[in-house]
């Protein structure tokens, strides 16, 4: 049982029946008051708490806090599931020009929050380290608390990149698909390139520390999910974001199965979570799985609504924006990919012409699960999100029934798994959940009430 404020408790269908018939016992009525499910009146403290948390769960930052920048679409690799349909390394007219950089700095000055994060994506953004350096330097002057993430395939760990990394606000994010064999198969195609990648990854970790390097896998073979986790562990990487191939870009042709393989993915993912719970119980070097952390935060940290792939409402271009190699704006990276393959034009303006407010407003009408028929009747609504771009991508319409979507089925499965584990009160899970929420592998006071041991 949940309410809009995200309070919850576990109960049988008999309780539902009794509530319907208005025949509950006095002790259960007291329990409902205590849990913020019942109120004497709207002036009560309980109601204020309920109203505050309900509002907090729907609050989204009203200034740009995260800008994803694509200084070039060119890339020196050709991964089988490339989401963006990258351009070849020698292609012309796929890079930001100087004018775009200048306009971008003005744009940041006018619209960005003081706590700004800029992520450089591609293509391979390190092909234009000159642009990255200029943006880092200029933005740091006008928004000194800004942080930067360079997403790179780490085929080159050049002197210029090392110089940029002297700035402690710059982090590295890379793709590591698992074993060397798998990484070669999916990404580099040549073992020599894979060796180069692993050498560079070790070197960058040595130079700037694990805390400034993150890696993400794309799981193309679900049977190998445990091997992926073990590879991360062996590299000293404590966080892994388990994600299947995204049904975008080149993947639409080369990984057609990724459109509808949600059941298989859920099975593999849940098995991996069980493995991580066991691993954390016995190993000193603990593992955090990013997806699990995101879902747990959605339950226990109301107000943390910055993750655009799982929140509701999910307003377009309000706190998050993608700026493509040609200066055009997109609501998300997936949206730019859909536009690139010609499925639908989701461009919402440009650095030169500003925001296309009409288009943004029309997209925003569907970006709230409060208005969705299925979500209105779902107990997970306060924690879940809405993603019309994924709907358009997979089903070519926003009107596809939500309960049948990949998005709904996956998130419902993850939340259900989490609540199932909480209802069992297994201490090993509670410690792993505490680790994901607070960084320490010990039962946190906030979760102590679930402990059945
Ligand atoms: S699990 Fe599905 S029905 Fe429930 S809120 Fe999420 S998207 Fe909506």
Tab-separated table of C-alpha atoms and ligand atoms in Angstrom:
chain	number	residue	atom	x	y	z
A	1	UNK	CA	0.000	0.000	0.000
A	2	UNK	CA	1.439	3.364	-0.990
A	3	UNK	CA	0.304	6.970	-0.945
A	4	UNK	CA	1.347	10.030	-2.979
A	5	UNK	CA	3.886	10.995	-0.343
A	6	UNK	CA	5.679	7.666	-0.923
A	7	UNK	CA	4.765	6.195	2.469
A	8	UNK	CA	4.144	2.478	2.288
A	9	UNK	CA	3.330	-0.649	4.228
A	10	UNK	CA	2.720	-4.277	3.356
A	11	UNK	CA	-0.746	-5.744	3.788
A	12	UNK	CA	-2.935	-8.608	2.636
A	13	UNK	CA	-5.871	-8.403	0.228
A	14	UNK	CA	-8.062	-8.864	3.310
A	15	UNK	CA	-6.940	-5.409	4.463
A	16	UNK	CA	-7.941	-3.928	1.113
A	17	UNK	CA	-11.353	-5.515	1.463
A	18	UNK	CA	-11.769	-4.159	4.989
A	19	UNK	CA	-10.776	-0.685	3.863
A	20	UNK	CA	-13.315	-0.846	1.075
A	21	UNK	CA	-16.022	-1.901	3.531
A	22	UNK	CA	-14.899	0.672	6.077
A	23	UNK	CA	-14.665	-2.043	8.726
A	24	UNK	CA	-11.159	-1.677	10.078
A	25	UNK	CA	-10.101	-2.414	13.650
A	26	UNK	CA	-9.176	0.560	15.926
A	27	UNK	CA	-5.518	-0.572	16.113
A	28	UNK	CA	-5.301	-0.549	12.318
A	29	UNK	CA	-6.871	2.892	12.200
A	30	UNK	CA	-4.140	4.144	14.593
A	31	UNK	CA	-1.566	2.487	12.354
A	32	UNK	CA	-2.941	4.364	9.300
A	33	UNK	CA	-2.650	7.668	11.160
A	34	UNK	CA	0.909	6.850	12.177
A	35	UNK	CA	1.847	5.973	8.594
A	36	UNK	CA	0.356	9.193	7.147
A	37	UNK	CA	-2.459	7.352	5.401
A	38	UNK	CA	-5.232	8.949	7.471
A	39	UNK	CA	-5.742	12.429	8.916
A	40	UNK	CA	-8.096	14.155	11.291
A	41	UNK	CA	-8.049	17.353	9.288
A	42	UNK	CA	-5.921	19.369	6.907
A	43	UNK	CA	-4.416	21.440	9.715
A	44	UNK	CA	-2.874	18.413	11.384
A	45	UNK	CA	0.853	17.798	11.487
A	46	UNK	CA	0.333	14.433	9.792
A	47	UNK	CA	-1.407	16.067	6.862
A	48	UNK	CA	1.327	18.715	6.525
A	49	UNK	CA	3.943	15.981	6.416
A	50	UNK	CA	1.940	14.083	3.783
A	51	UNK	CA	1.375	17.216	1.658
A	52	UNK	CA	5.033	18.265	1.920
A	53	UNK	CA	6.404	14.886	0.848
A	54	UNK	CA	3.844	14.561	-1.958
A	55	UNK	CA	4.966	17.943	-3.335
A	56	UNK	CA	8.641	17.097	-2.859
A	57	UNK	CA	8.252	13.952	-4.956
A	58	UNK	CA	6.994	16.039	-7.873
A	59	UNK	CA	9.479	18.870	-7.590
A	60	UNK	CA	11.913	19.364	-10.472
A	61	UNK	CA	14.741	21.922	-10.605
A	62	UNK	CA	13.746	24.992	-12.618
A	63	UNK	CA	17.216	25.829	-13.950
A	64	UNK	CA	19.544	23.865	-16.183
A	65	UNK	CA	21.664	21.610	-13.986
A	66	UNK	CA	22.823	19.002	-16.495
A	67	UNK	CA	23.868	19.714	-20.065
A	68	UNK	CA	24.994	16.943	-22.326
A	69	UNK	CA	27.265	18.326	-25.024
A	70	UNK	CA	28.291	16.584	-28.243
A	71	UNK	CA	31.344	18.473	-29.545
A	72	UNK	CA	31.694	15.935	-32.359
A	73	UNK	CA	29.726	13.038	-33.773
A	74	UNK	CA	32.863	11.490	-35.249
A	75	UNK	CA	34.292	8.362	-33.636
A	76	UNK	CA	37.306	6.081	-34.046
A	77	UNK	CA	35.352	2.914	-33.124
A	78	UNK	CA	32.238	1.306	-34.608
A	79	UNK	CA	30.420	-0.536	-31.821
A	80	UNK	CA	27.663	-2.905	-32.941
A	81	UNK	CA	25.056	-1.159	-30.810
A	82	UNK	CA	26.172	2.421	-31.371
A	83	UNK	CA	23.126	4.376	-30.234
A	84	UNK	CA	23.886	7.572	-32.063
A	85	UNK	CA	24.842	6.292	-35.497
A	86	UNK	CA	28.211	7.967	-35.181
A	87	UNK	CA	30.039	9.563	-38.121
A	88	UNK	CA	33.314	8.216	-39.480
A	89	UNK	CA	36.504	9.736	-38.125
A	90	UNK	CA	37.307	11.614	-41.318
A	91	UNK	CA	33.807	12.982	-41.917
A	92	UNK	CA	33.411	16.722	-42.279
A	93	UNK	CA	30.805	19.045	-40.667
A	94	UNK	CA	30.184	16.888	-37.615
A	95	UNK	CA	31.961	19.115	-35.055
A	96	UNK	CA	31.063	22.206	-33.064
A	97	UNK	CA	32.415	25.383	-34.616
A	98	UNK	CA	33.976	28.271	-32.637
A	99	UNK	CA	30.790	30.290	-32.922
A	100	UNK	CA	28.810	27.468	-31.248
A	101	UNK	CA	31.293	27.398	-28.359
A	102	UNK	CA	30.941	31.159	-27.820
A	103	UNK	CA	27.159	30.988	-27.979
A	104	UNK	CA	27.241	28.062	-25.530
A	105	UNK	CA	29.199	30.043	-22.947
A	106	UNK	CA	26.649	32.878	-23.210
A	107	UNK	CA	23.847	30.334	-22.921
A	108	UNK	CA	25.351	28.866	-19.727
A	109	UNK	CA	25.798	32.338	-18.314
A	110	UNK	CA	22.161	33.151	-18.867
A	111	UNK	CA	20.312	29.905	-18.084
A	112	UNK	CA	22.420	27.460	-16.082
A	113	UNK	CA	22.268	26.767	-12.375
A	114	UNK	CA	25.296	27.414	-10.169
A	115	UNK	CA	25.590	23.652	-9.571
A	116	UNK	CA	26.021	22.731	-13.213
A	117	UNK	CA	27.223	19.435	-14.616
A	118	UNK	CA	28.398	19.202	-18.227
A	119	UNK	CA	28.817	15.803	-19.832
A	120	UNK	CA	30.823	15.516	-23.057
A	121	UNK	CA	29.438	12.758	-25.237
A	122	UNK	CA	29.935	11.817	-28.843
A	123	UNK	CA	30.958	10.345	-31.133
A	124	UNK	CA	34.270	10.342	-29.356
A	125	UNK	CA	34.553	13.755	-27.667
A	126	UNK	CA	38.307	13.463	-27.054
A	127	UNK	CA	38.792	13.939	-30.810
A	128	UNK	CA	38.094	17.603	-29.958
A	129	UNK	CA	40.016	18.151	-26.750
A	130	UNK	CA	40.593	21.749	-27.844
A	131	UNK	CA	36.833	22.411	-27.613
A	132	UNK	CA	36.521	20.523	-24.328
A	133	UNK	CA	39.379	22.527	-22.807
A	134	UNK	CA	37.872	25.835	-23.881
A	135	UNK	CA	34.443	24.926	-22.480
A	136	UNK	CA	35.901	23.646	-19.176
A	137	UNK	CA	38.029	26.779	-18.763
A	138	UNK	CA	35.335	29.289	-19.711
A	139	UNK	CA	32.459	27.648	-17.826
A	140	UNK	CA	34.655	27.293	-14.709
A	141	UNK	CA	35.077	31.085	-14.747
A	142	UNK	CA	31.349	31.858	-14.768
A	143	UNK	CA	30.131	28.778	-12.819
A	144	UNK	CA	33.035	27.850	-10.508
A	145	UNK	CA	31.176	24.930	-8.881
A	146	UNK	CA	30.624	23.209	-12.229
A	147	UNK	CA	31.723	19.622	-12.732
A	148	UNK	CA	32.522	17.934	-16.042
A	149	UNK	CA	32.385	14.362	-17.300
A	150	UNK	CA	34.286	13.299	-20.397
A	151	UNK	CA	32.788	10.128	-21.855
A	152	UNK	CA	35.519	8.450	-23.825
A	153	UNK	CA	36.317	5.045	-25.316
A	154	UNK	CA	39.857	5.521	-23.904
A	155	UNK	CA	41.548	4.414	-27.096
A	156	UNK	CA	43.836	7.391	-26.522
A	157	UNK	CA	45.020	8.712	-23.211
A	158	UNK	CA	46.910	11.669	-24.573
A	159	UNK	CA	49.020	14.356	-22.923
A	160	UNK	CA	46.284	16.915	-23.710
A	161	UNK	CA	43.652	14.792	-21.958
A	162	UNK	CA	45.949	14.348	-18.953
A	163	UNK	CA	46.354	18.128	-18.796
A	164	UNK	CA	42.592	18.676	-18.738
A	165	UNK	CA	42.328	16.101	-15.932
A	166	UNK	CA	44.583	18.257	-13.720
A	167	UNK	CA	41.337	20.110	-13.056
A	168	UNK	CA	39.837	18.063	-10.200
A	169	UNK	CA	36.294	18.911	-11.310
A	170	UNK	CA	36.753	16.824	-14.437
A	171	UNK	CA	35.881	13.127	-14.382
A	172	UNK	CA	36.177	10.296	-16.852
A	173	UNK	CA	33.388	7.958	-17.877
A	174	UNK	CA	34.057	5.052	-20.183
A	175	UNK	CA	32.478	1.893	-21.532
A	176	UNK	CA	33.702	-1.461	-20.295
A	177	UNK	CA	31.639	-4.362	-21.552
A	178	UNK	CA	33.210	-7.121	-19.450
A	179	UNK	CA	35.954	-9.577	-20.309
A	180	UNK	CA	38.543	-8.656	-22.938
A	181	UNK	CA	36.958	-11.121	-25.345
A	182	UNK	CA	33.501	-9.596	-24.978
A	183	UNK	CA	34.804	-6.038	-25.130
A	184	UNK	CA	36.632	-6.881	-28.369
A	185	UNK	CA	33.579	-8.535	-29.857
A	186	UNK	CA	31.240	-5.631	-29.050
A	187	UNK	CA	33.457	-2.634	-29.394
A	188	UNK	CA	37.041	-2.638	-30.573
A	189	UNK	CA	37.034	-5.632	-33.002
A	190	UNK	CA	40.783	-6.011	-32.410
A	191	UNK	CA	42.432	-7.477	-29.319
A	192	UNK	CA	45.279	-4.955	-29.674
A	193	UNK	CA	42.782	-2.092	-29.323
A	194	UNK	CA	41.196	-3.809	-26.325
A	195	UNK	CA	44.612	-4.201	-24.676
A	196	UNK	CA	45.228	-0.512	-25.298
A	197	UNK	CA	41.899	0.333	-23.673
A	198	UNK	CA	42.598	-1.768	-20.565
A	199	UNK	CA	46.080	-0.234	-20.224
A	200	UNK	CA	44.657	3.283	-20.532
A	201	UNK	CA	41.868	2.519	-18.064
A	202	UNK	CA	44.374	1.287	-15.461
A	203	UNK	CA	46.561	4.329	-16.070
A	204	UNK	CA	43.777	6.871	-15.753
A	205	UNK	CA	42.564	5.200	-12.528
A	206	UNK	CA	46.147	5.362	-11.194
A	207	UNK	CA	46.435	9.037	-12.160
A	208	UNK	CA	43.144	10.470	-10.904
A	209	UNK	CA	41.731	7.750	-8.620
A	210	UNK	CA	38.708	5.462	-8.727
A	211	UNK	CA	36.457	8.225	-7.405
A	212	UNK	CA	36.909	10.203	-10.648
A	213	UNK	CA	36.577	7.296	-13.075
A	214	UNK	CA	33.343	5.492	-13.839
A	215	UNK	CA	32.692	2.766	-16.361
A	216	UNK	CA	29.466	1.495	-17.851
A	217	UNK	CA	28.777	-1.820	-19.535
A	218	UNK	CA	26.245	-2.548	-22.221
A	219	UNK	CA	25.043	-6.103	-21.672
A	220	UNK	CA	24.661	-7.748	-25.054
A	221	UNK	CA	24.655	-11.354	-23.779
A	222	UNK	CA	22.550	-11.769	-20.643
A	223	UNK	CA	24.244	-15.090	-19.788
A	224	UNK	CA	27.474	-13.182	-19.213
A	225	UNK	CA	26.117	-10.684	-16.705
A	226	UNK	CA	28.003	-12.219	-13.729
A	227	UNK	CA	31.258	-12.127	-15.711
A	228	UNK	CA	30.687	-8.428	-16.315
A	229	UNK	CA	30.295	-7.819	-12.573
A	230	UNK	CA	33.427	-9.885	-11.858
A	231	UNK	CA	35.446	-7.889	-14.410
A	232	UNK	CA	34.413	-4.630	-12.734
A	233	UNK	CA	35.359	-6.047	-9.354
A	234	UNK	CA	38.755	-7.185	-10.639
A	235	UNK	CA	39.444	-3.668	-11.975
A	236	UNK	CA	38.681	-2.184	-8.560
A	237	UNK	CA	35.545	-0.487	-9.916
A	238	UNK	CA	32.944	-0.534	-7.147
A	239	UNK	CA	29.980	0.676	-9.147
A	240	UNK	CA	28.407	-1.012	-12.148
A	241	UNK	CA	25.342	0.174	-14.073
A	242	UNK	CA	23.782	-2.948	-15.547
A	243	UNK	CA	22.037	-1.948	-18.770
A	244	UNK	CA	20.941	-3.989	-21.771
A	245	UNK	CA	21.518	-2.817	-25.344
A	246	UNK	CA	19.451	0.312	-25.902
A	247	UNK	CA	17.091	-0.090	-28.867
A	248	UNK	CA	18.520	2.944	-30.648
A	249	UNK	CA	20.763	3.903	-33.540
A	250	UNK	CA	22.684	1.030	-35.147
A	251	UNK	CA	21.301	-1.338	-32.478
A	252	UNK	CA	17.902	-1.221	-34.201
A	253	UNK	CA	19.410	-3.217	-37.059
A	254	UNK	CA	22.146	-5.221	-35.390
A	255	UNK	CA	20.386	-6.011	-32.065
A	256	UNK	CA	16.724	-6.276	-33.133
A	257	UNK	CA	15.982	-8.531	-30.149
A	258	UNK	CA	16.649	-5.549	-27.830
A	259	UNK	CA	13.221	-4.112	-28.693
A	260	UNK	CA	11.209	-6.705	-26.771
A	261	UNK	CA	13.495	-8.868	-24.662
A	262	UNK	CA	12.311	-7.382	-21.381
A	263	UNK	CA	11.393	-10.684	-19.702
A	264	UNK	CA	14.813	-12.184	-20.314
A	265	UNK	CA	16.472	-8.983	-19.162
A	266	UNK	CA	14.432	-8.843	-15.931
A	267	UNK	CA	15.383	-12.441	-15.135
A	268	UNK	CA	19.077	-11.785	-15.730
A	269	UNK	CA	18.999	-8.487	-13.838
A	270	UNK	CA	17.253	-9.940	-10.760
A	271	UNK	CA	19.751	-12.824	-10.682
A	272	UNK	CA	22.571	-10.272	-10.796
A	273	UNK	CA	21.075	-8.352	-7.843
A	274	UNK	CA	20.915	-11.596	-5.818
A	275	UNK	CA	24.536	-12.210	-6.723
A	276	UNK	CA	25.552	-8.690	-5.599
A	277	UNK	CA	23.728	-9.147	-2.259
A	278	UNK	CA	25.668	-12.387	-1.676
A	279	UNK	CA	28.925	-10.858	-2.876
A	280	UNK	CA	28.591	-7.883	-0.522
A	281	UNK	CA	28.055	-10.194	2.430
A	282	UNK	CA	31.369	-11.968	1.968
A	283	UNK	CA	33.752	-9.617	0.116
A	284	UNK	CA	35.525	-6.556	1.502
A	285	UNK	CA	35.289	-4.691	-1.790
A	286	UNK	CA	31.542	-4.046	-2.047
A	287	UNK	CA	29.592	-3.516	-5.272
A	288	UNK	CA	26.960	-0.872	-5.956
A	289	UNK	CA	24.600	-1.399	-8.892
A	290	UNK	CA	23.469	1.960	-10.239
A	291	UNK	CA	19.973	0.924	-11.324
A	292	UNK	CA	19.264	-0.494	-7.870
A	293	UNK	CA	20.590	2.698	-6.276
A	294	UNK	CA	18.327	4.841	-8.487
A	295	UNK	CA	15.219	2.801	-7.598
A	296	UNK	CA	16.037	2.803	-3.881
A	297	UNK	CA	16.550	6.580	-3.913
A	298	UNK	CA	13.208	7.021	-5.637
A	299	UNK	CA	11.615	5.196	-2.686
A	300	UNK	CA	13.578	6.623	0.241
A	301	UNK	CA	14.908	10.016	-0.852
A	302	UNK	CA	11.928	12.140	-1.913
A	303	UNK	CA	13.096	15.245	-3.736
A	304	UNK	CA	15.988	13.605	-5.561
A	305	UNK	CA	14.366	14.082	-8.918
A	306	UNK	CA	17.315	14.810	-11.157
A	307	UNK	CA	17.460	11.474	-12.983
A	308	UNK	CA	15.485	12.070	-16.181
A	309	UNK	CA	15.048	8.394	-17.024
A	310	UNK	CA	13.000	7.735	-13.886
A	311	UNK	CA	10.960	10.622	-12.572
A	312	UNK	CA	7.503	12.149	-12.906
A	313	UNK	CA	6.749	14.791	-13.948
A	314	UNK	CA	9.645	14.762	-16.381
A	315	UNK	CA	9.609	18.250	-17.927
A	316	UNK	CA	11.543	18.639	-21.144
A	317	UNK	CA	14.489	21.080	-21.321
A	318	UNK	CA	13.940	22.461	-17.818
A	319	UNK	CA	16.935	21.139	-15.873
A	320	UNK	CA	18.432	18.805	-18.477
A	321	UNK	CA	19.352	19.451	-22.094
A	322	UNK	CA	21.293	17.807	-24.896
A	323	UNK	CA	23.171	20.000	-27.398
A	324	UNK	CA	24.156	18.171	-30.540
A	325	UNK	CA	27.241	18.592	-32.765
A	326	UNK	CA	25.303	21.078	-34.940
A	327	UNK	CA	24.120	23.180	-31.986
A	328	UNK	CA	20.576	21.801	-32.001
A	329	UNK	CA	18.749	21.057	-28.722
A	330	UNK	CA	17.180	17.729	-27.751
A	331	UNK	CA	15.284	16.668	-24.622
A	332	UNK	CA	17.454	13.546	-24.142
A	333	UNK	CA	20.221	11.613	-25.824
A	334	UNK	CA	17.647	9.056	-27.022
A	335	UNK	CA	15.682	11.877	-28.673
A	336	UNK	CA	18.691	12.993	-30.684
A	337	UNK	CA	19.225	9.368	-31.743
A	338	UNK	CA	15.632	9.011	-32.941
A	339	UNK	CA	15.990	12.192	-34.937
A	340	UNK	CA	19.309	11.055	-36.406
A	341	UNK	CA	17.784	7.825	-37.770
A	342	UNK	CA	14.872	9.814	-39.220
A	343	UNK	CA	12.082	8.270	-37.111
A	344	UNK	CA	10.792	11.575	-35.733
A	345	UNK	CA	12.102	15.113	-35.427
A	346	UNK	CA	12.529	15.725	-31.691
A	347	UNK	CA	14.721	18.771	-32.080
A	348	UNK	CA	13.490	21.406	-29.619
A	349	UNK	CA	15.460	24.450	-30.751
A	350	UNK	CA	19.086	25.383	-31.130
A	351	UNK	CA	21.870	27.385	-29.547
A	352	UNK	CA	21.384	29.960	-32.302
A	353	UNK	CA	17.580	30.264	-32.288
A	354	UNK	CA	16.710	29.364	-28.684
A	355	UNK	CA	14.071	26.932	-27.385
A	356	UNK	CA	11.098	25.792	-29.431
A	357	UNK	CA	8.543	26.366	-26.667
A	358	UNK	CA	5.567	25.106	-28.660
A	359	UNK	CA	7.199	21.731	-29.200
A	360	UNK	CA	8.426	21.568	-25.605
A	361	UNK	CA	4.920	22.245	-24.290
A	362	UNK	CA	3.384	19.617	-26.496
A	363	UNK	CA	5.946	16.999	-25.357
A	364	UNK	CA	5.418	17.955	-21.717
A	365	UNK	CA	1.724	17.154	-21.876
A	366	UNK	CA	2.562	13.468	-21.874
A	367	UNK	CA	5.484	13.675	-19.433
A	368	UNK	CA	3.548	13.056	-16.236
A	369	UNK	CA	2.409	9.682	-14.908
A	370	UNK	CA	-0.438	11.407	-13.020
A	371	UNK	CA	-2.239	11.614	-16.371
A	372	UNK	CA	-1.630	7.995	-17.351
A	373	UNK	CA	-4.494	5.488	-17.127
A	374	UNK	CA	-2.295	2.586	-15.994
A	375	UNK	CA	-0.111	4.575	-13.589
A	376	UNK	CA	-3.139	6.092	-11.830
A	377	UNK	CA	-4.016	2.609	-10.627
A	378	UNK	CA	-0.500	1.493	-9.804
A	379	UNK	CA	0.911	1.441	-6.279
A	380	UNK	CA	4.356	2.277	-7.666
A	381	UNK	CA	3.277	5.622	-9.144
A	382	UNK	CA	4.947	7.853	-6.491
A	383	UNK	CA	8.325	6.219	-7.109
A	384	UNK	CA	8.139	5.519	-10.831
A	385	UNK	CA	8.660	7.759	-13.843
A	386	UNK	CA	7.561	8.489	-17.364
A	387	UNK	CA	9.542	8.327	-20.595
A	388	UNK	CA	7.666	9.197	-23.777
A	389	UNK	CA	10.851	9.174	-25.841
A	390	UNK	CA	11.270	5.451	-25.150
A	391	UNK	CA	7.595	4.917	-26.016
A	392	UNK	CA	8.011	6.709	-29.339
A	393	UNK	CA	11.193	4.785	-30.019
A	394	UNK	CA	9.756	1.334	-29.425
A	395	UNK	CA	6.082	1.771	-30.382
A	396	UNK	CA	6.092	4.879	-32.646
A	397	UNK	CA	3.377	6.541	-30.557
A	398	UNK	CA	2.869	8.024	-27.092
A	399	UNK	CA	-0.593	6.417	-26.953
A	400	UNK	CA	0.672	2.847	-26.572
A	401	UNK	CA	-0.753	1.311	-23.331
A	402	UNK	CA	1.813	1.971	-20.617
A	403	UNK	CA	1.365	-1.388	-18.869
A	404	UNK	CA	2.561	-3.154	-22.036
A	405	UNK	CA	5.714	-1.094	-22.427
A	406	UNK	CA	9.289	-2.153	-21.817
A	407	UNK	CA	9.656	0.825	-19.464
A	408	UNK	CA	6.726	-0.188	-17.261
A	409	UNK	CA	7.557	-3.877	-17.168
A	410	UNK	CA	11.196	-3.341	-16.254
A	411	UNK	CA	10.628	-0.720	-13.567
A	412	UNK	CA	7.684	-2.618	-12.118
A	413	UNK	CA	9.893	-5.715	-11.865
A	414	UNK	CA	12.726	-3.837	-10.138
A	415	UNK	CA	10.450	-2.084	-7.646
A	416	UNK	CA	8.603	-5.345	-6.998
A	417	UNK	CA	11.875	-7.144	-6.363
A	418	UNK	CA	12.956	-4.388	-3.952
A	419	UNK	CA	9.662	-4.374	-2.024
A	420	UNK	CA	9.654	-8.155	-1.942
A	421	UNK	CA	13.133	-8.114	-0.375
A	422	UNK	CA	12.046	-5.473	2.143
A	423	UNK	CA	8.979	-7.487	3.088
A	424	UNK	CA	11.242	-10.471	3.837
A	425	UNK	CA	13.496	-8.270	5.977
A	426	UNK	CA	16.669	-10.179	5.076
A	427	UNK	CA	19.572	-8.427	6.813
A	428	UNK	CA	21.955	-9.067	3.902
A	429	UNK	CA	19.677	-7.159	1.532
A	430	UNK	CA	19.098	-4.392	4.089
A	431	UNK	CA	22.843	-3.848	4.391
A	432	UNK	CA	23.252	-3.759	0.604
A	433	UNK	CA	20.311	-1.332	0.395
A	434	UNK	CA	21.959	0.851	3.093
A	435	UNK	CA	25.178	0.789	1.066
A	436	UNK	CA	23.309	1.916	-2.049
A	437	UNK	CA	21.538	4.714	-0.185
A	438	UNK	CA	24.256	5.977	2.121
A	439	UNK	CA	27.573	4.487	1.036
A	440	UNK	CA	28.151	2.303	4.117
A	441	UNK	CA	27.634	-1.448	4.341
A	442	UNK	CA	25.857	-1.470	7.710
A	443	UNK	CA	22.176	-1.426	8.575
A	444	UNK	CA	21.119	2.219	8.472
A	445	UNK	CA	18.627	3.450	11.127
A	446	UNK	CA	16.176	4.352	8.330
A	447	UNK	CA	15.970	0.690	7.270
A	448	UNK	CA	16.272	-0.930	10.705
A	449	UNK	CA	12.483	-1.292	10.989
A	450	UNK	CA	12.495	-3.836	8.146
A	451	UNK	CA	14.965	-6.182	9.852
A	452	UNK	CA	13.334	-9.547	10.607
A	453	UNK	CA	16.434	-11.238	12.018
B	1	LIG	S1	5.166	0.509	-12.915
B	1	LIG	FE1	4.110	0.920	-14.877
B	1	LIG	S2	1.985	1.374	-14.321
B	1	LIG	FE2	3.226	1.539	-12.438
B	1	LIG	S3	3.737	3.708	-12.305
B	1	LIG	FE3	5.416	2.686	-13.364
B	1	LIG	S4	4.956	2.872	-15.566
B	1	LIG	FE4	3.085	3.327	-14.414
